[in-house]
Coordinates of C-alpha atoms and ligand atoms in Angstrom, one line a residue:
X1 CA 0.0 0.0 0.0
X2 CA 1.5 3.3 -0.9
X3 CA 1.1 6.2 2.0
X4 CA -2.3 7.7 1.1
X5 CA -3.5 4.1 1.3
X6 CA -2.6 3.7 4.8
X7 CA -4.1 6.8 6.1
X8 CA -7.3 6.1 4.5
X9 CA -7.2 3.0 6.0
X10 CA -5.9 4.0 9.1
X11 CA -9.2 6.6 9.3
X12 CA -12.0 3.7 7.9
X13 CA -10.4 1.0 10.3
X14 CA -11.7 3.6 13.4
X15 CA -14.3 1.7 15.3
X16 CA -17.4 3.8 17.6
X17 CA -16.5 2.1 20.4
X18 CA -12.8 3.3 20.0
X19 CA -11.5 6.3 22.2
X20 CA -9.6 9.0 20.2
X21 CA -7.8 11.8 20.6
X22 CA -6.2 14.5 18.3
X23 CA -2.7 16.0 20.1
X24 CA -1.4 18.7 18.0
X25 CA 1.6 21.5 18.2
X26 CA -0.4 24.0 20.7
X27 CA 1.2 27.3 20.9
X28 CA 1.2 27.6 17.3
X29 CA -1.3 29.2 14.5
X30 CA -0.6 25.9 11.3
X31 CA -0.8 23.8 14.7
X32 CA -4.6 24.4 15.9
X33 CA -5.9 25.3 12.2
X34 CA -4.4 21.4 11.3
X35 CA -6.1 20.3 14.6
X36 CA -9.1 21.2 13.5
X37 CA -9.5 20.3 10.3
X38 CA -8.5 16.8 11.1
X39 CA -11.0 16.7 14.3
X40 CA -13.8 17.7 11.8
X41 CA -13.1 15.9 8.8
X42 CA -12.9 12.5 11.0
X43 CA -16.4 13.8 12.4
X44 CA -17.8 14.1 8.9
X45 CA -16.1 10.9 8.1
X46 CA -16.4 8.5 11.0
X47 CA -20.0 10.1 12.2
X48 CA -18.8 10.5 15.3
X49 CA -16.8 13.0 18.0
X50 CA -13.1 12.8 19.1
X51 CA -13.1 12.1 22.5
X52 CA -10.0 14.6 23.3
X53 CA -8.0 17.0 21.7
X54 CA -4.5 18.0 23.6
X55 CA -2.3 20.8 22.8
X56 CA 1.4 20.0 23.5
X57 CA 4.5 22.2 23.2
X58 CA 6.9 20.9 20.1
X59 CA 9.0 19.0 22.0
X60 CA 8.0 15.3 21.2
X61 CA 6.3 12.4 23.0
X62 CA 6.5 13.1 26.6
X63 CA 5.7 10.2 29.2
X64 CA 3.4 13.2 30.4
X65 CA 1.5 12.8 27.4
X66 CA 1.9 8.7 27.6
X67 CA 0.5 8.6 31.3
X68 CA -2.6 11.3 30.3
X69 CA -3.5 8.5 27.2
X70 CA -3.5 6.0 29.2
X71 CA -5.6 7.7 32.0
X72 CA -7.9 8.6 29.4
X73 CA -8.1 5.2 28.3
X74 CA -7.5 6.2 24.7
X75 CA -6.6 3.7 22.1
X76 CA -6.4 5.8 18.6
X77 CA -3.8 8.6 18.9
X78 CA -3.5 11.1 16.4
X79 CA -0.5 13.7 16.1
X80 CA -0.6 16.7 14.0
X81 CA 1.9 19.1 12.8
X82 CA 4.4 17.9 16.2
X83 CA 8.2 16.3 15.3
X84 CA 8.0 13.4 17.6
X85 CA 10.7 11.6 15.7
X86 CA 13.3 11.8 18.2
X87 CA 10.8 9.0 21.2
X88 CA 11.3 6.1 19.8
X89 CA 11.3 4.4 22.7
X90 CA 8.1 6.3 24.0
X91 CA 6.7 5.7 20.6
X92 CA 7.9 2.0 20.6
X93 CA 6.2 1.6 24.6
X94 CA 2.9 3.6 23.2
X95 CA 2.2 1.3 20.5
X96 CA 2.0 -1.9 22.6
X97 CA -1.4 0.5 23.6
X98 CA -2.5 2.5 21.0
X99 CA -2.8 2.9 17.0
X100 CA -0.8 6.0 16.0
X101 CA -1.4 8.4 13.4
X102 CA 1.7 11.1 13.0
X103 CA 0.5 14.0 9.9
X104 CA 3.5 16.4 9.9
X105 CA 5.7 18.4 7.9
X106 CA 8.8 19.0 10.0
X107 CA 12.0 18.3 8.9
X108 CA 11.8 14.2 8.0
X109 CA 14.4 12.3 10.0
X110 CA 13.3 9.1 10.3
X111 CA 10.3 6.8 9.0
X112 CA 7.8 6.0 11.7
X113 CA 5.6 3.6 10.1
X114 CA 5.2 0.0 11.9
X115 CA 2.7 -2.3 12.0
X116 CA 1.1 0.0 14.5
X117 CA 2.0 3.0 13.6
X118 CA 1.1 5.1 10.5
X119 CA 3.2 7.9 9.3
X120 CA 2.7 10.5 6.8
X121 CA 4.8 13.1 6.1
X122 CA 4.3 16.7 3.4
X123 CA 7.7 14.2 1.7
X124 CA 5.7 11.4 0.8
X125 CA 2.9 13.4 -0.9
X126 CA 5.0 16.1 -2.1
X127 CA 8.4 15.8 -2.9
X128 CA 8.9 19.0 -5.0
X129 CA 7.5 21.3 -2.2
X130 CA 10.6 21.7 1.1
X131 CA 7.9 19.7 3.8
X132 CA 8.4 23.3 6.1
X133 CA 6.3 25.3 3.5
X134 CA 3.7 22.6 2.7
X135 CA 2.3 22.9 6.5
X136 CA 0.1 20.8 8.6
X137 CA -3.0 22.5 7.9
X138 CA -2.8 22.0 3.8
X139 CA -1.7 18.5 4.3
X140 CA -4.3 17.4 6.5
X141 CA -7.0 19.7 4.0
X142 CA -5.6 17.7 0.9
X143 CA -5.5 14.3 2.5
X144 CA -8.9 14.6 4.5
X145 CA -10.1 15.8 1.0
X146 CA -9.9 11.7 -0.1
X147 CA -12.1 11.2 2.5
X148 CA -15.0 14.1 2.8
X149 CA -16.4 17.1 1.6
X150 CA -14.3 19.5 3.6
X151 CA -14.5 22.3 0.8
X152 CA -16.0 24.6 3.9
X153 CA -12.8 24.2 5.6
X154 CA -10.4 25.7 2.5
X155 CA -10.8 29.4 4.8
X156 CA -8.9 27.3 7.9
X157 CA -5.9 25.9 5.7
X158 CA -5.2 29.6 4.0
X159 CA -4.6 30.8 8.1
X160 CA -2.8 27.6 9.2
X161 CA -0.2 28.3 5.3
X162 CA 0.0 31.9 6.6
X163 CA 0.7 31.0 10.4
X164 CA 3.6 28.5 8.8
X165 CA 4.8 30.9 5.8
X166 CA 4.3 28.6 3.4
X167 CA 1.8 30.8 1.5
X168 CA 4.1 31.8 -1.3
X169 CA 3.7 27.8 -2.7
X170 CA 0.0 28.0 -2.8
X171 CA -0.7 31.1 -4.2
X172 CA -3.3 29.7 -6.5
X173 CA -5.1 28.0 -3.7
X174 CA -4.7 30.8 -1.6
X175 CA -6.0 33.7 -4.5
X176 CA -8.8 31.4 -5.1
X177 CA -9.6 30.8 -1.8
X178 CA -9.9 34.6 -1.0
X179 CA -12.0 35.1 -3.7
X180 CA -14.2 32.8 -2.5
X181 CA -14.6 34.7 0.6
X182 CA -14.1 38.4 -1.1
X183 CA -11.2 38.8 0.7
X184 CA -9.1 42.0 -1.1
X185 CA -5.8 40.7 -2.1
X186 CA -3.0 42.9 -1.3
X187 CA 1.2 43.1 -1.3
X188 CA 1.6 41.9 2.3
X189 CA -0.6 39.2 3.4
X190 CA -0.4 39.8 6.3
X191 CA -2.6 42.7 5.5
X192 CA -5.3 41.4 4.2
X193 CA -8.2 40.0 6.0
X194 CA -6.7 36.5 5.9
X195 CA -3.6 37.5 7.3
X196 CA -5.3 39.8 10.1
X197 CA -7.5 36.4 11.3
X198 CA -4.1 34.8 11.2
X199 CA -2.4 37.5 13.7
X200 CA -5.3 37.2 16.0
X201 CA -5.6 33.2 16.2
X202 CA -1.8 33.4 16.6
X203 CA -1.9 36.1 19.4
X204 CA -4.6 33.7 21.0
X205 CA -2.4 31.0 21.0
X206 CA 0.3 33.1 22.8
X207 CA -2.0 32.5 26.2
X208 CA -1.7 28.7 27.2
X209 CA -4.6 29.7 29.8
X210 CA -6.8 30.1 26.8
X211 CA -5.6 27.7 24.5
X212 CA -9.0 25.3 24.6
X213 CA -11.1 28.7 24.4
X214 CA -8.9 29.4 20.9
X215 CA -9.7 25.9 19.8
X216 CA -13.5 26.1 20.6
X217 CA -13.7 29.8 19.1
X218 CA -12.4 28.5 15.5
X219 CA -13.9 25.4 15.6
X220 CA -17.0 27.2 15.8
X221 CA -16.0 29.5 13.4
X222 CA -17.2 29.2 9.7
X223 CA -14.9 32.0 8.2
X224 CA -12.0 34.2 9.1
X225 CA -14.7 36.9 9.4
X226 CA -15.9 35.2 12.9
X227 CA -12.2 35.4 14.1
X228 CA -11.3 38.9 13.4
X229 CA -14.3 39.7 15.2
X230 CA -14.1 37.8 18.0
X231 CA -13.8 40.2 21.5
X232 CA -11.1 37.9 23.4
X233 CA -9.1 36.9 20.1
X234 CA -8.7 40.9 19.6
X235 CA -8.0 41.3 23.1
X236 CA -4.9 38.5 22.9
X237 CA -3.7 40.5 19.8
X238 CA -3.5 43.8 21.4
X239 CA -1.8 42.7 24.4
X240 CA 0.7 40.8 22.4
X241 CA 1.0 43.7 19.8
X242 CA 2.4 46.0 22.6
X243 CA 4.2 43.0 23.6
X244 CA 6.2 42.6 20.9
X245 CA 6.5 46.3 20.7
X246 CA 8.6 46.2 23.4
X247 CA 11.0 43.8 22.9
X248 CA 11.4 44.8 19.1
X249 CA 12.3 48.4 20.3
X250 CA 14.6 46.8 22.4
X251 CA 16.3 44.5 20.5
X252 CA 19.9 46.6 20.6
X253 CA 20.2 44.8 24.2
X254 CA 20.4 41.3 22.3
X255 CA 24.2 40.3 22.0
X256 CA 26.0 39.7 18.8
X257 CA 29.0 37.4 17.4
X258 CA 29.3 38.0 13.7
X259 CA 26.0 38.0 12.1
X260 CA 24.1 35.2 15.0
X261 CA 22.2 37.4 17.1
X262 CA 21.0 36.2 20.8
X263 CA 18.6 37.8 22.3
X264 CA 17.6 37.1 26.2
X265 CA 13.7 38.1 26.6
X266 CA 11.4 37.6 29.9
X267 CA 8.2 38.5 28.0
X268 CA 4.7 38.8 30.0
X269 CA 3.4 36.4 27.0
X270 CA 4.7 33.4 24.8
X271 CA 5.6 35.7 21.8
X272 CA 9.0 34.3 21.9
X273 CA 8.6 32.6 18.0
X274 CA 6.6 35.6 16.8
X275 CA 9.2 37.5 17.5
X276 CA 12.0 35.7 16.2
X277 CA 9.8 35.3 12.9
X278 CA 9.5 39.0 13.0
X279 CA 12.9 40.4 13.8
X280 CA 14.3 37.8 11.0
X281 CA 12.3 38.9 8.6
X282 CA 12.2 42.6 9.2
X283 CA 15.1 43.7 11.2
X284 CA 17.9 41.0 11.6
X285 CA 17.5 39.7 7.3
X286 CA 20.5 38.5 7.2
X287 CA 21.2 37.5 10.5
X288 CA 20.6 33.7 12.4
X289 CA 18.2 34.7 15.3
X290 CA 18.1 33.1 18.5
X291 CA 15.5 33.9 21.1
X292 CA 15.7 32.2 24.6
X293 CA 12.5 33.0 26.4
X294 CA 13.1 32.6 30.0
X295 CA 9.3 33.7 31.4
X296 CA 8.5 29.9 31.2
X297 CA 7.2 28.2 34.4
X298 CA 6.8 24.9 32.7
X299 CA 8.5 21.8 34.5
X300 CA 9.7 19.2 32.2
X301 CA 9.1 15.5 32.6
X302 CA 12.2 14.7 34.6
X303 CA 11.6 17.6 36.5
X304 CA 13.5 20.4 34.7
X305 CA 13.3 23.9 34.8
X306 CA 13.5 24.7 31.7
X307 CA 13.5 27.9 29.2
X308 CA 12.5 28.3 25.3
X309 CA 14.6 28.7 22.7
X310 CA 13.2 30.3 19.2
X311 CA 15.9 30.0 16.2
X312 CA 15.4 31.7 12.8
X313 CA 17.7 32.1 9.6
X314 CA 15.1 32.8 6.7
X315 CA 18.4 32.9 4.3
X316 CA 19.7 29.5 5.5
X317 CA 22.9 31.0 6.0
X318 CA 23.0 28.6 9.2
X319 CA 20.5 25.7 9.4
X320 CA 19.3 26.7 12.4
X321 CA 17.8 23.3 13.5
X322 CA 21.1 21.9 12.9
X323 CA 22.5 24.5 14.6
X324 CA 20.2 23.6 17.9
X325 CA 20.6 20.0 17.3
X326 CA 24.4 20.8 17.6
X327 CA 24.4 23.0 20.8
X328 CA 21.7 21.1 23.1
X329 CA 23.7 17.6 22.1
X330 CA 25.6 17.1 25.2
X331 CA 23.1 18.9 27.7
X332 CA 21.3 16.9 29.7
X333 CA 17.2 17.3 29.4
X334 CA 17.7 19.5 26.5
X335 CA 15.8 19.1 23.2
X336 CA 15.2 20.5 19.9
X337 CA 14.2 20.0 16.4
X338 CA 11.9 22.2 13.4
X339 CA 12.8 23.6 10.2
X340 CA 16.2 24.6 8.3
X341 CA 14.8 28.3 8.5
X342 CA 12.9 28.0 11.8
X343 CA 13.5 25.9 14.9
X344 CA 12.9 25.8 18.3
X345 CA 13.4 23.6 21.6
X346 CA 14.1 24.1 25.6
X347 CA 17.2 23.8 28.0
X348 CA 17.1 23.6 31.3
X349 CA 17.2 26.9 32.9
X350 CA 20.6 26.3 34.7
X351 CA 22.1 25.5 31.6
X352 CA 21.5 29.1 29.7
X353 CA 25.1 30.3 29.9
X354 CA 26.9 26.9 28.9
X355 CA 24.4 27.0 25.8
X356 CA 24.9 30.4 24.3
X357 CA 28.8 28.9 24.1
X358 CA 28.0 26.3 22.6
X359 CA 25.5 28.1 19.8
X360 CA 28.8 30.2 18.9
X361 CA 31.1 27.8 19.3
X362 CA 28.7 25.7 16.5
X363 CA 28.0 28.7 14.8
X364 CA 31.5 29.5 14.0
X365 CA 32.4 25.8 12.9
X366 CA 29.1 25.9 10.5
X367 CA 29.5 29.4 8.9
X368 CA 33.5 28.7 8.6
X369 CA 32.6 25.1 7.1
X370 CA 30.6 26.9 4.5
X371 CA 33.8 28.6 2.9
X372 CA 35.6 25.5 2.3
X373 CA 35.7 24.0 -1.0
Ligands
LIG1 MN1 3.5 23.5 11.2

């Protein structure tokens, strides 16, 4: 069976009495607009609800998440948009208790599928499109489109390309789309009404205390319309507007080594990978970006104090999530993983100083590697 095959099957062979849940990249815009196209196309397919959706940070399959599946009793598990590549042996304990789906366009490492797991990755339907700009939410759209009418949902894939800058390789679907709706089509997307709805459900997603209110508010959506209008959305994006204000303004207190800017933030809100999309793009071109957020108060699995890191290089002139991979190696608790022009991952808290060595150290040896024959 090719891989199309074995996600249609993996979606027909789901059973009533089964218990599934959906856990998708939370935190992130291409994250909950995948999510919820996959949770209502299986609805329209399957008849039926999901029993859970989970939002998790981007950090792989964490024996948090393991214990909560098994509390829930769930037996179908469905990831969207998250790199979990790196548990194996998580993934290797979870399938002696559930059937795994994984949809996701990260950067492809290594091929998941088993006898009881299923794994389809942007590659394997796309090989002429780099898998970090054919996002989550248009992969799930094209490969729930096999399955159901999800036309409706076309709106919800055009925020989730946006959220994941991978508009520029669907510009058809994306102009056509926007027709559809009567949307205005301008220069910068991200002035148009589409990209507007995309900047508030992104600002939304910015507040983990109201990350099941953001899923509930576009799920009940049934166009962008209903999210630029929504009171608490706008409220998100106005706080994290000023937000990011701030620390843009600020941004001559980040430290530089040759062109790989780091930049210490202790924001009130999780804008840390807004911001390092921003200042990339807009302020630090031809820079590599590294953000380490260090408002987090989230403690790991093995009980670490940890911090975020946000990497960005929109040139490539440094893979950044080789660059990451590099410089969390060796420290203990430490992970990381994303895209060649946008990565992310944590460090433990203590570790901060040791690190920001380390990303020079491995920024040198990458940028002087570069000039070699
Ligand atoms: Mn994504």
């Amino acid at each position: 069976m090719d891989h199309i095959q074995e996600f249609n099957s993996y979606i027909k062979n789901i059973k009533p009495e089964d218990k599934i849940t959906v856990v998708y990249h939370g935190f992130c815009g291409d994250g909950v607009c995948s999510a919820i196209i996959t949770v209502k196309s299986l609805e329209r397919t399957l008849e039926r609800k999901v029993d859970i959706t989970i939002h998790e940070p981007n950090v792989g399959f964490s024996n948090t998440l393991f214990e909560k599946l098994k509390t829930e009793k769930i037996n179908k598990v469905i990831f969207v948009d998250l790199a979990i590549y790196k548990s194996i042996d998580i993934i290797k304990k979870a399938e002696k208790l559930f059937d795994i789906l994984v949809i996701d366009h990260h950067e492809y490492t290594n091929d998941l599928n088993s006898a009881k797991t299923t794994f389809i990755h942007s590659n394997f339907v796309n090989k002429n499109i780099p898998s970090n700009f054919y996002p989550a939410s248009k992969l799930c759209y094209d490969l729930f489109s096999n399955l159901t009418n999800i036309e409706d949902l076309d709106w919800l894939s055009c925020l989730g390309l946006i959220a994941d800058a991978g508009y520029k390789q669907w510009k058809e679907f994306l102009v056509k789309t926007m027709k559809r709706y009567g949307v205005k089509e301008k220069e910068d997307i991200f002035l148009t009404e589409f990209g507007k709805a995309t900047a508030n459900i992104t600002s939304g997603e910015s507040f983990s205390e109201h990350a099941d209110d953001v899923f509930e508010i576009i799920y009940n959506a049934n166009s962008h319309k209903q999210i630029l209008n929504n009171k608490l959305l706008n409220e998100c994006n106005k706080k994290v507007s000023d937000e990011l204000k701030y620390w843009i303004d600020n941004r001559d207190k980040a430290e530089r080594h040759k062109d790989l800017i780091i930049y210490v933030i202790n924001p009130k809100y999780k804008i840390g990978s807004t911001l390092s999309t921003i200042l990339s793009f807009q302020y630090f071109k031809n820079s590599t970006t590294i953000i380490i957020d260090t408002s987090t108060k989230v403690i790991s699995d093995e009980g670490y104090d940890y911090v975020k890191v946000s990497a960005r290089d929109q040139n490539i002139n440094v893979k950044v999530n080789k660059l990451l991979e590099m410089a969390t190696k060796s420290l203990k608790g430490a992970k990381a993983g994303g895209h060649m022009p946008a990565a992310g991952g944590i460090i433990k808290r203590e570790d901060m100083e040791i690190f920001k060595k380390k990303l020079i150290k491995f920024y040198d040896e990458l940028t002087s590697n570069k000039h070699q024959p």
